[in-house]
Short mmCIF file of C-alpha atoms in Angstrom, two decimals:
data_model
loop_
_atom_site.label_atom_id
_atom_site.label_comp_id
_atom_site.label_asym_id
_atom_site.label_seq_id
_atom_site.Cartn_x
_atom_site.Cartn_y
_atom_site.Cartn_z
CA MET W 1 -107.80 -75.15 9.85
CA SER W 2 -106.48 -77.74 12.30
CA GLU W 3 -102.83 -77.96 13.23
CA LYS W 4 -102.67 -81.43 11.73
CA ALA W 5 -104.19 -80.30 8.44
CA ALA W 6 -101.69 -77.48 8.13
CA ASP W 7 -98.61 -79.58 8.84
CA ARG W 8 -98.11 -81.45 5.55
CA PRO W 9 -95.78 -79.22 3.52
CA ILE W 10 -94.91 -81.81 0.85
CA VAL W 11 -98.58 -82.63 0.24
CA GLY W 12 -99.40 -78.92 0.15
CA ALA W 13 -96.59 -78.22 -2.31
CA LEU W 14 -97.73 -81.07 -4.59
CA TRP W 15 -101.34 -79.84 -4.58
CA MET W 16 -100.16 -76.31 -5.37
CA GLY W 17 -97.98 -77.61 -8.19
CA LEU W 18 -100.97 -79.49 -9.63
CA SER W 19 -103.05 -76.31 -9.35
CA GLY W 20 -100.48 -74.40 -11.39
CA LEU W 21 -100.51 -77.08 -14.10
CA CYS W 22 -104.32 -76.94 -14.24
CA PHE W 23 -104.21 -73.19 -14.80
CA ILE W 24 -101.66 -73.72 -17.58
CA GLY W 25 -104.31 -75.99 -19.09
CA VAL W 26 -106.71 -73.04 -18.91
CA TYR W 27 -104.19 -70.85 -20.75
CA VAL W 28 -103.66 -73.45 -23.47
CA GLY W 29 -107.38 -73.95 -23.99
CA VAL W 30 -108.06 -70.22 -24.39
CA LYS W 31 -105.10 -69.85 -26.76
CA LEU W 32 -106.40 -72.69 -28.90
CA VAL W 33 -109.86 -71.11 -29.05
CA GLY W 34 -108.17 -68.03 -30.51
CA THR W 35 -109.73 -64.69 -31.39
CA ARG W 36 -112.60 -65.69 -33.71
CA LEU W 37 -115.09 -65.57 -30.85
CA PRO W 38 -115.52 -62.24 -29.03
CA ALA W 39 -113.93 -62.23 -25.56
CA ALA W 40 -117.28 -61.81 -23.80
CA GLU W 41 -118.75 -64.81 -25.64
CA SER W 42 -115.76 -67.02 -24.82
CA ALA W 43 -116.03 -66.04 -21.16
CA PHE W 44 -119.81 -66.65 -21.18
CA LEU W 45 -119.46 -70.13 -22.68
CA ARG W 46 -116.71 -71.01 -20.18
CA TYR W 47 -118.90 -70.03 -17.21
CA ALA W 48 -122.14 -71.41 -18.62
CA LEU W 49 -120.50 -74.77 -19.32
CA GLY W 50 -118.92 -74.68 -15.86
CA LEU W 51 -122.34 -74.54 -14.16
CA VAL W 52 -122.53 -78.33 -14.53
CA PHE W 53 -119.99 -78.57 -11.69
CA LEU W 54 -122.53 -77.01 -9.29
CA LEU W 55 -124.99 -79.90 -9.68
CA PRO W 56 -123.38 -82.13 -6.98
CA VAL W 57 -123.76 -79.37 -4.34
CA LEU W 58 -127.10 -77.95 -5.51
CA ARG W 59 -129.19 -79.61 -2.77
CA GLY W 60 -126.92 -78.24 -0.05
CA LEU W 61 -127.07 -74.75 -1.56
CA LEU W 62 -130.87 -74.79 -1.57
CA ARG W 63 -130.89 -75.81 2.11
CA GLU W 64 -128.44 -73.06 3.03
CA GLY W 65 -130.46 -70.24 1.51
CA LEU W 66 -129.41 -66.60 1.06
CA THR W 67 -129.44 -63.52 3.26
CA TRP W 68 -129.78 -60.03 1.80
CA GLN W 69 -126.19 -59.15 2.73
CA VAL W 70 -124.76 -62.27 1.06
CA THR W 71 -126.88 -61.62 -2.03
CA LYS W 72 -125.73 -58.00 -2.24
CA LEU W 73 -122.05 -58.83 -1.81
CA GLY W 74 -122.31 -61.76 -4.22
CA ALA W 75 -123.92 -59.58 -6.88
CA GLY W 76 -121.25 -56.90 -6.48
CA ARG W 77 -118.48 -59.45 -6.77
CA ALA W 78 -120.08 -61.05 -9.84
CA PHE W 79 -120.37 -57.62 -11.49
CA LEU W 80 -116.63 -56.96 -11.06
CA HIS W 81 -115.71 -60.51 -12.05
CA THR W 82 -117.78 -60.24 -15.23
CA PHE W 83 -115.53 -57.48 -16.52
CA ALA W 84 -112.41 -59.14 -15.12
CA VAL W 85 -112.93 -62.39 -17.04
CA THR W 86 -113.90 -60.54 -20.22
CA PHE W 87 -110.68 -58.51 -20.04
CA TRP W 88 -108.73 -61.70 -19.27
CA PHE W 89 -110.08 -63.64 -22.25
CA TYR W 90 -109.32 -60.66 -24.48
CA ALA W 91 -105.74 -60.37 -23.19
CA MET W 92 -105.05 -64.11 -23.18
CA ALA W 93 -105.91 -64.45 -26.86
CA ARG W 94 -103.73 -61.49 -27.89
CA ILE W 95 -100.54 -61.28 -25.81
CA PRO W 96 -97.97 -63.97 -24.94
CA VAL W 97 -98.80 -66.49 -22.22
CA ALA W 98 -95.76 -65.41 -20.18
CA GLU W 99 -96.93 -61.78 -20.11
CA VAL W 100 -100.43 -62.77 -19.00
CA SER W 101 -98.97 -64.93 -16.24
CA ALA W 102 -96.43 -62.33 -15.07
CA MET W 103 -98.96 -59.49 -14.98
CA GLY W 104 -101.48 -61.76 -13.28
CA TYR W 105 -99.31 -61.73 -10.16
CA LEU W 106 -100.33 -58.07 -9.71
CA THR W 107 -103.66 -59.20 -8.26
CA PRO W 108 -102.30 -59.63 -4.67
CA ILE W 109 -100.79 -56.14 -4.97
CA PHE W 110 -104.21 -54.69 -5.83
CA VAL W 111 -105.71 -56.72 -2.97
CA THR W 112 -103.24 -55.05 -0.59
CA LEU W 113 -103.99 -51.59 -2.00
CA GLY W 114 -107.72 -52.29 -1.85
CA ALA W 115 -107.46 -53.31 1.79
CA VAL W 116 -105.92 -49.91 2.51
CA VAL W 117 -108.34 -47.83 0.41
CA ILE W 118 -111.57 -49.79 0.99
CA LEU W 119 -111.08 -51.48 4.37
CA GLY W 120 -108.96 -48.76 5.94
CA GLU W 121 -106.01 -51.04 6.77
CA ARG W 122 -102.74 -49.37 7.64
CA LEU W 123 -100.08 -49.28 4.88
CA ALA W 124 -96.80 -49.93 6.65
CA LEU W 125 -93.56 -48.71 5.08
CA ARG W 126 -92.39 -52.20 4.11
CA ARG W 127 -95.68 -53.06 2.42
CA GLY W 128 -95.59 -49.74 0.60
CA LEU W 129 -92.07 -50.39 -0.67
CA ALA W 130 -93.06 -53.88 -1.85
CA ILE W 131 -95.92 -52.35 -3.86
CA VAL W 132 -93.56 -49.77 -5.42
CA VAL W 133 -91.16 -52.56 -6.41
CA ALA W 134 -94.05 -54.52 -7.99
CA ILE W 135 -95.02 -51.45 -10.04
CA LEU W 136 -91.42 -51.23 -11.25
CA GLY W 137 -91.75 -54.87 -12.34
CA VAL W 138 -94.79 -53.93 -14.42
CA LEU W 139 -92.86 -51.11 -16.06
CA VAL W 140 -90.08 -53.55 -16.93
CA ILE W 141 -92.65 -55.79 -18.66
CA LEU W 142 -94.53 -53.03 -20.47
CA ARG W 143 -91.58 -50.71 -21.21
CA PRO W 144 -93.78 -47.70 -22.10
CA GLY W 145 -92.10 -45.49 -24.69
CA ILE W 146 -89.77 -48.31 -25.74
CA ARG W 147 -92.31 -50.73 -27.18
CA GLU W 148 -95.98 -50.55 -28.03
CA ILE W 149 -98.44 -51.09 -25.19
CA THR W 150 -101.26 -53.02 -26.83
CA PRO W 151 -104.95 -53.18 -25.87
CA GLY W 152 -104.18 -56.68 -24.57
CA HIS W 153 -101.80 -55.24 -21.98
CA ILE W 154 -104.36 -52.63 -20.90
CA ALA W 155 -106.99 -55.35 -20.64
CA MET W 156 -104.68 -57.43 -18.43
CA LEU W 157 -104.16 -54.48 -16.07
CA GLY W 158 -107.95 -54.12 -15.89
CA THR W 159 -108.20 -57.83 -15.15
CA THR W 160 -105.88 -57.70 -12.16
CA LEU W 161 -107.55 -54.59 -10.75
CA CYS W 162 -111.06 -56.09 -10.97
CA PHE W 163 -109.86 -59.43 -9.60
CA GLY W 164 -108.19 -57.65 -6.67
CA VAL W 165 -111.41 -55.94 -5.56
CA SER W 166 -113.37 -59.14 -6.24
CA TYR W 167 -111.12 -61.10 -3.89
CA LEU W 168 -111.60 -58.51 -1.15
CA ILE W 169 -115.35 -59.03 -1.41
CA ALA W 170 -114.81 -62.80 -1.42
CA LYS W 171 -112.87 -62.49 1.84
CA ARG W 172 -115.93 -60.90 3.45
CA LEU W 173 -118.30 -63.44 1.87
CA THR W 174 -116.42 -66.40 3.33
CA ASP W 175 -117.34 -65.11 6.81
CA LEU W 176 -121.04 -65.09 5.91
CA ALA W 177 -121.60 -68.12 3.66
CA SER W 178 -120.19 -71.56 2.87
CA ALA W 179 -117.42 -72.02 0.32
CA ASP W 180 -119.85 -73.78 -2.03
CA MET W 181 -122.25 -70.83 -1.82
CA VAL W 182 -119.46 -68.32 -2.54
CA VAL W 183 -118.43 -70.28 -5.64
CA ALA W 184 -122.04 -70.75 -6.77
CA LEU W 185 -122.86 -67.05 -6.45
CA LEU W 186 -119.83 -66.20 -8.56
CA SER W 187 -120.50 -68.82 -11.23
CA VAL W 188 -124.18 -68.00 -11.65
CA GLY W 189 -123.68 -64.25 -11.28
CA VAL W 190 -120.90 -64.04 -13.88
CA THR W 191 -122.85 -66.20 -16.33
CA ILE W 192 -125.86 -63.88 -16.02
CA GLY W 193 -123.67 -60.77 -16.11
CA LEU W 194 -122.05 -61.85 -19.37
CA ILE W 195 -125.36 -62.35 -21.21
CA PRO W 196 -125.89 -58.66 -22.13
CA LEU W 197 -122.25 -58.40 -23.22
CA THR W 198 -122.52 -61.57 -25.32
CA ILE W 199 -125.82 -61.16 -27.16
CA PRO W 200 -124.79 -58.16 -29.34
CA VAL W 201 -121.60 -59.89 -30.52
CA TRP W 202 -122.77 -63.51 -30.66
CA ILE W 203 -121.10 -65.76 -33.22
CA ALA W 204 -122.14 -69.40 -33.51
CA PRO W 205 -119.28 -71.40 -31.95
CA THR W 206 -117.86 -74.50 -33.57
CA SER W 207 -117.86 -77.85 -31.81
CA PHE W 208 -114.09 -77.50 -31.37
CA GLU W 209 -114.49 -74.12 -29.63
CA VAL W 210 -117.20 -75.46 -27.34
CA GLY W 211 -115.05 -78.48 -26.50
CA MET W 212 -112.04 -76.30 -25.73
CA LEU W 213 -114.07 -73.98 -23.49
CA LEU W 214 -115.52 -76.98 -21.65
CA ALA W 215 -111.94 -78.14 -21.10
CA VAL W 216 -111.07 -74.64 -19.86
CA ALA W 217 -113.94 -74.79 -17.36
CA THR W 218 -112.82 -78.25 -16.20
CA PHE W 219 -109.20 -77.19 -15.73
CA ALA W 220 -110.29 -74.02 -13.91
CA VAL W 221 -112.48 -75.93 -11.43
CA ALA W 222 -109.75 -78.55 -10.89
CA GLY W 223 -107.20 -75.79 -10.36
CA HIS W 224 -109.30 -74.05 -7.72
CA TYR W 225 -110.00 -77.31 -5.88
CA SER W 226 -106.30 -78.24 -5.96
CA MET W 227 -105.44 -74.82 -4.57
CA THR W 228 -107.98 -75.28 -1.78
CA PHE W 229 -106.46 -78.66 -0.86
CA ALA W 230 -103.00 -77.03 -0.90
CA PHE W 231 -104.11 -74.32 1.53
CA ARG W 232 -105.64 -76.94 3.82
CA SER W 233 -102.43 -78.99 3.83
CA ALA W 234 -99.77 -76.34 4.35
CA PRO W 235 -99.34 -72.63 5.20
CA LEU W 236 -99.02 -69.93 2.54
CA THR W 237 -95.29 -69.67 3.20
CA VAL W 238 -95.00 -73.17 1.68
CA THR W 239 -97.62 -73.04 -1.05
CA GLN W 240 -97.08 -69.53 -2.41
CA PRO W 241 -93.49 -70.07 -3.66
CA VAL W 242 -94.61 -73.25 -5.46
CA GLY W 243 -97.42 -71.29 -7.08
CA PHE W 244 -94.86 -68.94 -8.61
CA LEU W 245 -93.50 -71.84 -10.69
CA GLN W 246 -96.49 -71.15 -12.92
CA LEU W 247 -94.51 -68.27 -14.46
CA ILE W 248 -91.80 -70.71 -15.60
CA TRP W 249 -94.39 -73.12 -16.96
CA SER W 250 -96.10 -70.26 -18.80
CA VAL W 251 -92.86 -69.26 -20.51
CA ALA W 252 -92.21 -72.87 -21.52
CA THR W 253 -95.79 -73.37 -22.75
CA GLY W 254 -95.71 -70.22 -24.87
CA TYR W 255 -92.36 -71.17 -26.37
CA PHE W 256 -92.91 -74.86 -27.11
CA LEU W 257 -96.62 -74.89 -28.00
CA PHE W 258 -97.19 -71.50 -29.58
CA GLY W 259 -93.74 -70.45 -30.75
CA GLU W 260 -93.75 -67.32 -28.60
CA HIS W 261 -90.45 -65.47 -28.22
CA ILE W 262 -88.86 -65.71 -24.76
CA ASP W 263 -88.54 -62.11 -23.60
CA ALA W 264 -85.87 -61.85 -20.89
CA LEU W 265 -87.30 -58.53 -19.67
CA VAL W 266 -90.76 -60.07 -19.24
CA ILE W 267 -89.19 -62.79 -17.11
CA LEU W 268 -87.22 -60.16 -15.16
CA GLY W 269 -90.32 -58.02 -14.59
CA GLY W 270 -92.35 -61.07 -13.58
CA THR W 271 -89.63 -62.13 -11.14
CA ILE W 272 -89.65 -58.65 -9.59
CA ILE W 273 -93.44 -58.80 -9.13
CA VAL W 274 -93.22 -62.36 -7.75
CA GLY W 275 -90.53 -61.28 -5.29
CA SER W 276 -92.73 -58.44 -4.05
CA VAL W 277 -95.76 -60.70 -3.61
CA LEU W 278 -93.64 -63.34 -1.88
CA TYR W 279 -92.32 -60.71 0.52
CA LEU W 280 -95.85 -59.52 1.31
CA THR W 281 -96.94 -63.13 1.90
CA LEU W 282 -94.05 -63.92 4.22
CA ARG W 283 -94.44 -60.59 6.03
CA GLU W 284 -98.17 -61.13 6.62
CA ALA W 285 -97.48 -64.68 7.88
CA GLN W 286 -94.86 -63.30 10.29
CA LEU W 287 -97.22 -60.63 11.61
CA LYS W 288 -100.00 -63.21 12.01
CA ARG W 289 -97.73 -65.43 14.13
CA LYS W 290 -96.86 -62.45 16.33
CA ARG W 291 -100.54 -61.61 16.85
CA GLU W 292 -101.33 -65.23 17.69
CA ARG W 293 -98.54 -65.34 20.28
CA LYS W 294 -99.92 -62.20 21.92
CA THR W 295 -103.48 -63.51 21.99
CA PRO W 296 -104.29 -65.27 25.31
CA LEU W 297 -105.76 -68.77 25.12
#
């Protein structure tokens, strides 16, 4: 990333804000689809319909080709992502939007833990404390023993865990293949991976459900592109705090569109998790600057 490209904080913040709104569109679309379709089928239709967005880059992907290592990593990531999106669709249709959004911020925490367990990175005291605080935020949201923990909540925890490991693999893949190839491997791999989960539970979708899932795929692709433009325009220390506005938008969406009760403890727990992730982001950015200053030109 060039210095010039990373020095437009307002542009980066606007792109990140647009990304958050696109992902709210994803939430709304899945909520409107409802629970008639099995979660695996909804996820399959979303990814299958989303394959149309690969057509503009298909020629470049064919020229790039695949190595065995990229294929192996891509297949492993797709396998994890298959379960992650199935869990997510199940949770999204059954628990409030605000709870899905708040618990979704656990993914960077699992990425950090995965880097320690899988990649052997050192867990410094401050990072460890931030993770403990994030776990406390989850307990505030779930309140085990005080309220019922539903299958939707368990599914959302599974989602964030699978996404966390998937993103670690993606980090390695970006060193070996182009961004278009990384996205294509995930899209095709998840679509194929969902087929055996979908066939046994298949229910003929209505035109409304297909239309909503196509909208979900469109919003998801737009959200990821907007996020990419945000990262190219400004550093994480600028874009990450803007991304956390999605929690506020989720609460508002659930309340105004779906009549969901505003749970103050869910907001508190989500804020605790967001604070922990923000600290980790700022801390990593600080350490990166120190390493760059020590590195000779």
